[in-house]
PDB file of C-alpha atoms in Angstrom:
ATOM      1  CA  SER A   1     135.541 157.694  65.503  1.00 60.00           C
ATOM      2  CA  THR A   2     134.088 154.933  66.676  1.00 57.00           C
ATOM      3  CA  GLN A   3     133.153 156.196  69.992  1.00 58.00           C
ATOM      4  CA  GLY A   4     132.753 160.267  68.660  1.00 59.00           C
ATOM      5  CA  MET A   5     134.788 163.082  68.426  1.00 61.00           C
ATOM      6  CA  ILE A   6     138.346 163.396  69.529  1.00 63.00           C
ATOM      7  CA  GLY A   7     139.171 166.769  69.205  1.00 62.00           C
ATOM      8  CA  SER A   8     143.065 165.806  70.013  1.00 60.00           C
ATOM      9  CA  LEU A   9     144.778 162.899  69.826  1.00 61.00           C
ATOM     10  CA  ARG A  10     147.556 164.283  71.885  1.00 61.00           C
ATOM     11  CA  GLU A  11     145.014 164.998  74.756  1.00 62.00           C
ATOM     12  CA  ALA A  12     143.389 161.550  74.251  1.00 59.00           C
ATOM     13  CA  PHE A  13     146.615 160.112  74.070  1.00 63.00           C
ATOM     14  CA  ASP A  14     146.836 161.418  78.111  1.00 70.00           C
ATOM     15  CA  GLY A  15     150.994 160.738  78.694  1.00 75.00           C
ATOM     16  CA  SER A  16     150.333 157.240  78.313  1.00 82.00           C
ATOM     17  CA  TRP A  17     151.874 154.689  76.080  1.00 88.00           C
ATOM     18  CA  VAL A  18     149.899 154.021  72.965  1.00 88.00           C
ATOM     19  CA  LEU A  19     149.017 151.489  69.938  1.00 92.00           C
ATOM     20  CA  CYS A  20     148.319 153.216  66.534  1.00 86.00           C
ATOM     21  CA  VAL A  21     146.846 150.638  63.526  1.00 86.00           C
ATOM     22  CA  THR A  22     146.885 152.057  61.066  1.00 82.00           C
ATOM     23  CA  GLU A  23     143.465 149.394  59.063  1.00 78.00           C
ATOM     24  CA  TRP A  24     142.258 149.782  55.510  1.00 73.00           C
ATOM     25  CA  CYS A  25     138.853 149.103  55.490  1.00 66.00           C
ATOM     26  CA  LEU A  26     137.728 148.119  52.124  1.00 61.00           C
ATOM     27  CA  GLU A  27     136.627 144.063  52.217  1.00 68.00           C
ATOM     28  CA  ASN A  28     139.998 143.956  55.041  1.00 78.00           C
ATOM     29  CA  GLY A  29     138.906 140.262  55.589  1.00 84.00           C
ATOM     30  CA  VAL A  30     142.876 140.474  57.512  1.00 86.00           C
ATOM     31  CA  GLY A  31     142.572 143.619  59.260  1.00 84.00           C
ATOM     32  CA  THR A  32     139.172 142.022  60.437  1.00 88.00           C
ATOM     33  CA  THR A  33     140.821 139.461  62.051  1.00 91.00           C
ATOM     34  CA  GLU A  34     143.687 141.279  63.427  1.00 91.00           C
ATOM     35  CA  LEU A  35     141.575 143.907  65.287  1.00 89.00           C
ATOM     36  CA  GLY A  36     139.542 141.479  67.271  1.00 92.00           C
ATOM     37  CA  GLU A  37     142.431 139.710  68.175  1.00 93.00           C
ATOM     38  CA  LEU A  38     143.145 143.502  69.593  1.00 92.00           C
ATOM     39  CA  GLU A  39     139.853 143.212  71.594  1.00 94.00           C
ATOM     40  CA  ARG A  40     140.512 139.504  73.158  1.00 94.00           C
ATOM     41  CA  LEU A  41     144.129 141.188  74.136  1.00 93.00           C
ATOM     42  CA  ARG A  42     142.669 144.432  75.618  1.00 91.00           C
ATOM     43  CA  GLY A  43     143.319 143.114  78.776  1.00 90.00           C
ATOM     44  CA  GLU A  44     147.082 142.673  77.788  1.00 91.00           C
ATOM     45  CA  PHE A  45     147.547 146.010  76.555  1.00 91.00           C
ATOM     46  CA  GLU A  46     145.785 147.712  79.699  1.00 89.00           C
ATOM     47  CA  GLU A  47     147.727 145.827  82.154  1.00 88.00           C
ATOM     48  CA  ARG A  48     150.579 147.525  80.668  1.00 89.00           C
ATOM     49  CA  GLY A  49     149.259 150.694  80.376  1.00 88.00           C
ATOM     50  CA  VAL A  50     148.577 151.484  77.258  1.00 91.00           C
ATOM     51  CA  ARG A  51     145.893 152.778  75.357  1.00 89.00           C
ATOM     52  CA  ILE A  52     144.813 151.291  71.407  1.00 90.00           C
ATOM     53  CA  TYR A  53     143.770 153.749  68.749  1.00 85.00           C
ATOM     54  CA  VAL A  54     142.870 152.583  65.445  1.00 87.00           C
ATOM     55  CA  ILE A  55     142.786 155.082  62.285  1.00 82.00           C
ATOM     56  CA  GLY A  56     140.731 152.891  59.691  1.00 77.00           C
ATOM     57  CA  VAL A  57     142.259 155.090  56.187  1.00 75.00           C
ATOM     58  CA  GLY A  58     140.127 155.200  52.942  1.00 70.00           C
ATOM     59  CA  CYS A  59     136.369 154.315  53.767  1.00 70.00           C
ATOM     60  CA  SER A  60     133.102 156.637  54.397  1.00 71.00           C
ATOM     61  CA  ARG A  61     132.016 156.849  57.407  1.00 74.00           C
ATOM     62  CA  GLU A  62     128.883 154.412  57.062  1.00 75.00           C
ATOM     63  CA  LYS A  63     131.453 151.603  56.499  1.00 76.00           C
ATOM     64  CA  ILE A  64     133.442 152.000  59.107  1.00 74.00           C
ATOM     65  CA  GLU A  65     130.720 152.199  62.267  1.00 78.00           C
ATOM     66  CA  ALA A  66     129.317 149.415  60.287  1.00 81.00           C
ATOM     67  CA  TRP A  67     132.937 147.169  60.636  1.00 82.00           C
ATOM     68  CA  PRO A  68     132.534 146.581  64.637  1.00 86.00           C
ATOM     69  CA  ALA A  69     129.624 144.170  63.874  1.00 90.00           C
ATOM     70  CA  ASP A  70     131.673 142.762  61.381  1.00 87.00           C
ATOM     71  CA  ILE A  71     134.342 141.740  63.350  1.00 88.00           C
ATOM     72  CA  HIS A  72     132.228 140.714  66.234  1.00 92.00           C
ATOM     73  CA  ALA A  73     130.964 138.551  63.545  1.00 93.00           C
ATOM     74  CA  ALA A  74     134.303 137.185  62.666  1.00 92.00           C
ATOM     75  CA  THR A  75     136.477 136.784  65.120  1.00 93.00           C
ATOM     76  CA  GLY A  76     133.296 136.772  68.896  1.00 93.00           C
ATOM     77  CA  TYR A  77     134.579 139.770  70.357  1.00 93.00           C
ATOM     78  CA  ASN A  78     132.870 143.287  70.393  1.00 93.00           C
ATOM     79  CA  ILE A  79     135.781 145.606  69.961  1.00 88.00           C
ATOM     80  CA  THR A  80     136.101 148.309  72.677  1.00 89.00           C
ATOM     81  CA  PHE A  81     139.207 150.351  71.372  1.00 87.00           C
ATOM     82  CA  PRO A  82     137.904 153.746  68.824  1.00 80.00           C
ATOM     83  CA  ILE A  83     138.650 153.604  65.490  1.00 81.00           C
ATOM     84  CA  ILE A  84     138.814 157.039  63.699  1.00 79.00           C
ATOM     85  CA  ILE A  85     137.315 157.762  60.589  1.00 75.00           C
ATOM     86  CA  ASP A  86     139.969 158.216  57.761  1.00 72.00           C
ATOM     87  CA  ASP A  87     140.153 159.309  54.369  1.00 65.00           C
ATOM     88  CA  GLY A  88     143.115 159.674  53.961  1.00 62.00           C
ATOM     89  CA  ALA A  89     144.125 162.848  55.161  1.00 62.00           C
ATOM     90  CA  LEU A  90     144.870 161.701  58.667  1.00 65.00           C
ATOM     91  CA  ALA A  91     147.472 159.213  57.268  1.00 62.00           C
ATOM     92  CA  ASP A  92     148.794 161.753  54.795  1.00 61.00           C
ATOM     93  CA  GLU A  93     149.643 164.071  56.898  1.00 62.00           C
ATOM     94  CA  LEU A  94     150.701 161.719  60.267  1.00 62.00           C
ATOM     95  CA  GLY A  95     153.252 159.837  57.479  1.00 58.00           C
ATOM     96  CA  LEU A  96     151.287 156.372  58.045  1.00 57.00           C
ATOM     97  CA  SER A  97     151.110 155.906  54.287  1.00 54.00           C
ATOM     98  CA  ALA A  98     153.884 156.785  51.763  1.00 46.00           C
ATOM     99  CA  SER A  99     151.957 156.972  48.936  1.00 46.00           C
ATOM    100  CA  ALA A 100     148.644 159.296  47.716  1.00 46.00           C
ATOM    101  CA  ASP A 101     147.475 156.183  45.272  1.00 49.00           C
ATOM    102  CA  HIS A 102     145.520 153.981  46.393  1.00 48.00           C
ATOM    103  CA  ARG A 103     147.223 150.670  45.240  1.00 48.00           C
ATOM    104  CA  ARG A 104     150.597 151.423  46.772  1.00 51.00           C
ATOM    105  CA  ALA A 105     148.574 153.557  50.269  1.00 48.00           C
ATOM    106  CA  MET A 106     147.435 149.496  50.762  1.00 49.00           C
ATOM    107  CA  ASP A 107     150.806 148.028  50.600  1.00 51.00           C
ATOM    108  CA  ASN A 108     152.603 150.947  52.539  1.00 50.00           C
ATOM    109  CA  SER A 109     149.681 151.847  55.134  1.00 55.00           C
ATOM    110  CA  HIS A 110     149.403 148.229  56.591  1.00 76.00           C
ATOM    111  CA  ARG A 111     151.160 149.478  60.485  1.00 84.00           C
ATOM    112  CA  LEU A 112     151.616 149.331  64.120  1.00 89.00           C
ATOM    113  CA  TYR A 113     153.246 152.316  66.167  1.00 88.00           C
ATOM    114  CA  PHE A 114     154.043 152.047  69.523  1.00 91.00           C
ATOM    115  CA  LEU A 115     154.147 155.726  71.064  1.00 87.00           C
ATOM    116  CA  GLY A 116     155.817 156.489  74.358  1.00 88.00           C
ATOM    117  CA  PRO A 117     154.342 158.968  77.040  1.00 86.00           C
ATOM    118  CA  ASP A 118     156.159 162.134  75.580  1.00 84.00           C
ATOM    119  CA  SER A 119     153.996 160.294  71.996  1.00 80.00           C
ATOM    120  CA  ARG A 120     156.908 159.632  70.065  1.00 85.00           C
ATOM    121  CA  VAL A 121     157.745 157.014  67.738  1.00 87.00           C
ATOM    122  CA  ARG A 122     159.007 154.294  70.082  1.00 91.00           C
ATOM    123  CA  LEU A 123     158.443 151.935  67.044  1.00 91.00           C
ATOM    124  CA  ILE A 124     157.235 150.508  63.498  1.00 90.00           C
ATOM    125  CA  LEU A 125     155.460 147.146  62.706  1.00 90.00           C
ATOM    126  CA  THR A 126     155.442 147.062  58.653  1.00 85.00           C
ATOM    127  CA  TYR A 127     153.120 144.748  56.832  1.00 85.00           C
ATOM    128  CA  PRO A 128     151.977 143.965  53.444  1.00 81.00           C
ATOM    129  CA  PHE A 129     148.460 144.486  53.195  1.00 79.00           C
ATOM    130  CA  SER A 130     148.209 140.346  52.704  1.00 80.00           C
ATOM    131  CA  THR A 131     150.128 139.261  55.519  1.00 85.00           C
ATOM    132  CA  GLY A 132     148.625 139.728  59.157  1.00 87.00           C
ATOM    133  CA  PHE A 133     150.276 140.382  62.164  1.00 88.00           C
ATOM    134  CA  SER A 134     151.333 137.553  65.387  1.00 90.00           C
ATOM    135  CA  SER A 135     150.066 139.301  68.473  1.00 90.00           C
ATOM    136  CA  PHE A 136     151.839 137.378  70.579  1.00 90.00           C
ATOM    137  CA  GLU A 137     155.630 139.869  68.452  1.00 92.00           C
ATOM    138  CA  ILE A 138     153.180 143.338  69.175  1.00 93.00           C
ATOM    139  CA  LEU A 139     153.071 142.046  73.059  1.00 92.00           C
ATOM    140  CA  ARG A 140     156.930 140.845  72.718  1.00 93.00           C
ATOM    141  CA  CYS A 141     158.410 144.600  71.248  1.00 93.00           C
ATOM    142  CA  PHE A 142     156.097 145.873  74.313  1.00 93.00           C
ATOM    143  CA  ASP A 143     158.191 144.701  76.933  1.00 93.00           C
ATOM    144  CA  SER A 144     161.690 145.437  74.904  1.00 94.00           C
ATOM    145  CA  LEU A 145     160.350 148.572  74.781  1.00 93.00           C
ATOM    146  CA  LEU A 146     159.578 149.138  79.187  1.00 91.00           C
ATOM    147  CA  ARG A 147     162.706 147.137  79.501  1.00 92.00           C
ATOM    148  CA  ALA A 148     164.661 149.973  77.741  1.00 92.00           C
ATOM    149  CA  GLU A 149     162.714 152.961  79.205  1.00 90.00           C
ATOM    150  CA  LYS A 150     163.083 151.585  82.931  1.00 88.00           C
ATOM    151  CA  CYS A 151     165.881 149.394  82.430  1.00 87.00           C
ATOM    152  CA  GLU A 152     168.700 150.543  80.661  1.00 91.00           C
ATOM    153  CA  ALA A 153     168.022 147.398  79.020  1.00 92.00           C
ATOM    154  CA  ALA A 154     168.214 145.503  75.567  1.00 93.00           C
ATOM    155  CA  THR A 155     167.121 142.533  74.258  1.00 94.00           C
ATOM    156  CA  PRO A 156     168.384 139.937  72.070  1.00 93.00           C
ATOM    157  CA  VAL A 157     167.748 137.604  69.382  1.00 91.00           C
ATOM    158  CA  ASN A 158     164.462 136.077  70.016  1.00 91.00           C
ATOM    159  CA  TRP A 159     164.109 138.027  73.738  1.00 93.00           C
ATOM    160  CA  VAL A 160     161.072 136.954  75.353  1.00 90.00           C
ATOM    161  CA  PRO A 161     160.008 138.032  78.800  1.00 90.00           C
ATOM    162  CA  GLY A 162     162.614 136.196  81.991  1.00 89.00           C
ATOM    163  CA  ARG A 163     165.257 136.049  79.400  1.00 92.00           C
ATOM    164  CA  ASP A 164     168.413 137.888  79.573  1.00 94.00           C
ATOM    165  CA  VAL A 165     168.866 141.355  78.674  1.00 94.00           C
ATOM    166  CA  ILE A 166     171.962 143.147  77.407  1.00 93.00           C
ATOM    167  CA  LEU A 167     172.906 146.058  78.920  1.00 92.00           C
ATOM    168  CA  MET A 168     172.440 149.253  76.992  1.00 92.00           C
ATOM    169  CA  PRO A 169     176.234 150.301  75.560  1.00 90.00           C
ATOM    170  CA  ASP A 170     175.707 154.104  78.396  1.00 89.00           C
ATOM    171  CA  VAL A 171     175.873 151.925  81.218  1.00 89.00           C
ATOM    172  CA  ASP A 172     178.841 151.399  82.094  1.00 86.00           C
ATOM    173  CA  ASN A 173     180.296 149.236  84.318  1.00 85.00           C
ATOM    174  CA  ALA A 174     180.954 151.008  87.735  1.00 85.00           C
ATOM    175  CA  ASP A 175     176.965 152.041  87.660  1.00 85.00           C
ATOM    176  CA  SER A 176     176.091 148.275  86.409  1.00 88.00           C
ATOM    177  CA  LEU A 177     175.248 146.717  89.328  1.00 88.00           C
ATOM    178  CA  ARG A 178     173.533 148.894  90.861  1.00 87.00           C
ATOM    179  CA  LYS A 179     171.224 149.513  87.975  1.00 89.00           C
ATOM    180  CA  PHE A 180     171.370 144.546  88.066  1.00 90.00           C
ATOM    181  CA  PRO A 181     171.671 144.243  91.347  1.00 89.00           C
ATOM    182  CA  ALA A 182     171.153 140.357  90.483  1.00 90.00           C
ATOM    183  CA  GLY A 183     174.315 139.837  87.683  1.00 90.00           C
ATOM    184  CA  VAL A 184     176.120 140.760  85.001  1.00 90.00           C
ATOM    185  CA  ARG A 185     178.167 138.651  82.983  1.00 92.00           C
ATOM    186  CA  SER A 186     180.170 140.016  79.439  1.00 91.00           C
ATOM    187  CA  VAL A 187     180.913 137.433  77.112  1.00 90.00           C
ATOM    188  CA  GLU A 188     184.170 136.745  76.671  1.00 90.00           C
ATOM    189  CA  LEU A 189     184.749 137.909  72.615  1.00 87.00           C
ATOM    190  CA  PRO A 190     187.603 136.896  69.957  1.00 90.00           C
ATOM    191  CA  SER A 191     188.055 141.271  69.570  1.00 90.00           C
ATOM    192  CA  GLY A 192     188.682 141.857  73.622  1.00 86.00           C
ATOM    193  CA  ARG A 193     185.615 143.777  73.107  1.00 88.00           C
ATOM    194  CA  ALA A 194     183.396 143.030  76.505  1.00 85.00           C
ATOM    195  CA  TYR A 195     180.478 145.093  74.646  1.00 86.00           C
ATOM    196  CA  LEU A 196     178.279 141.856  74.824  1.00 91.00           C
ATOM    197  CA  ARG A 197     177.233 142.181  79.277  1.00 93.00           C
ATOM    198  CA  LEU A 198     174.543 140.341  80.141  1.00 94.00           C
ATOM    199  CA  SER A 199     171.841 139.688  83.239  1.00 93.00           C
ATOM    200  CA  PRO A 200     168.644 138.213  84.413  1.00 93.00           C
ATOM    201  CA  ASP A 201     165.548 140.012  83.043  1.00 91.00           C
ATOM    202  CA  PRO A 202     165.623 143.656  85.616  1.00 87.00           C
ATOM    203  CA  LEU A 203     161.657 143.239  85.848  1.00 82.00           C
ATOM    204  CA  GLY A 204     159.629 140.641  86.605  1.00 74.00           C
ATOM    205  CA  PRO A 205     155.290 141.033  85.774  1.00 65.00           C
ATOM    206  CA  GLU A 206     154.521 142.970  88.249  1.00 61.00           C
ATOM    207  CA  ASP A 207     156.617 144.887  87.305  1.00 61.00           C
ATOM    208  CA  LEU A 208     154.823 145.834  83.925  1.00 57.00           C
ATOM    209  CA  LEU A 209     151.660 146.262  85.496  1.00 48.00           C
ATOM    210  CA  HIS A 210     151.092 150.405  84.744  1.00 50.00           C
ATOM    211  CA  PRO A 211     147.506 150.953  84.814  1.00 44.00           C
ATOM    212  CA  LEU A 212     146.177 153.411  82.679  1.00 43.00           C
ATOM    213  CA  PRO A 213     144.802 156.431  83.808  1.00 43.00           C
ATOM    214  CA  PRO A 214     141.140 156.737  83.903  1.00 41.00           C
ATOM    215  CA  GLU A 215     138.720 158.527  81.682  1.00 43.00           C
ATOM    216  CA  SER A 216     138.493 161.874  81.843  1.00 38.00           C
TER     217      SER A 216
END
């Protein structure tokens, strides 16, 4: 990688939440802006306990090692997360590209993966090669995942932190007020089924702080 050898990705992830991004680095102007944006938001990810790893697919060592300078020139940010050098074999092995065909892989491997502390994939965002990601959406998705993980809460359409959440179906009514002490209200529906149960956001800014473990 651009920060030296990584012997094992599982050991590198170290039981943390991980954002893993696959980027084609062959004259990839979209990816250049994206990686600068990830660095700009590095503090937001660190507060949430999220490590960032980028897999640079289909590129030589020389081109990947030269990429951080381009990112700095284009965005003003010096990236501090590693870009893993991959000729395509790692992305294929991990299932991060849909095809070995170069053009099709470029169309399908521009993805972001959130992995939980157990290294299981929790969310995948896929973008066409021509479309840069939304950094707001990435953070919003993680904040939603955190509520599902810690509070058994789902988040409705266009949700942002601070708005009401939806109780998961497996939270029974008898236990709901213990888990959601701010109160629970059911939306009356024509079906008569009380499956849309809302509660104020159970997490505040202080609850999102989950510092990363120290580097070994």
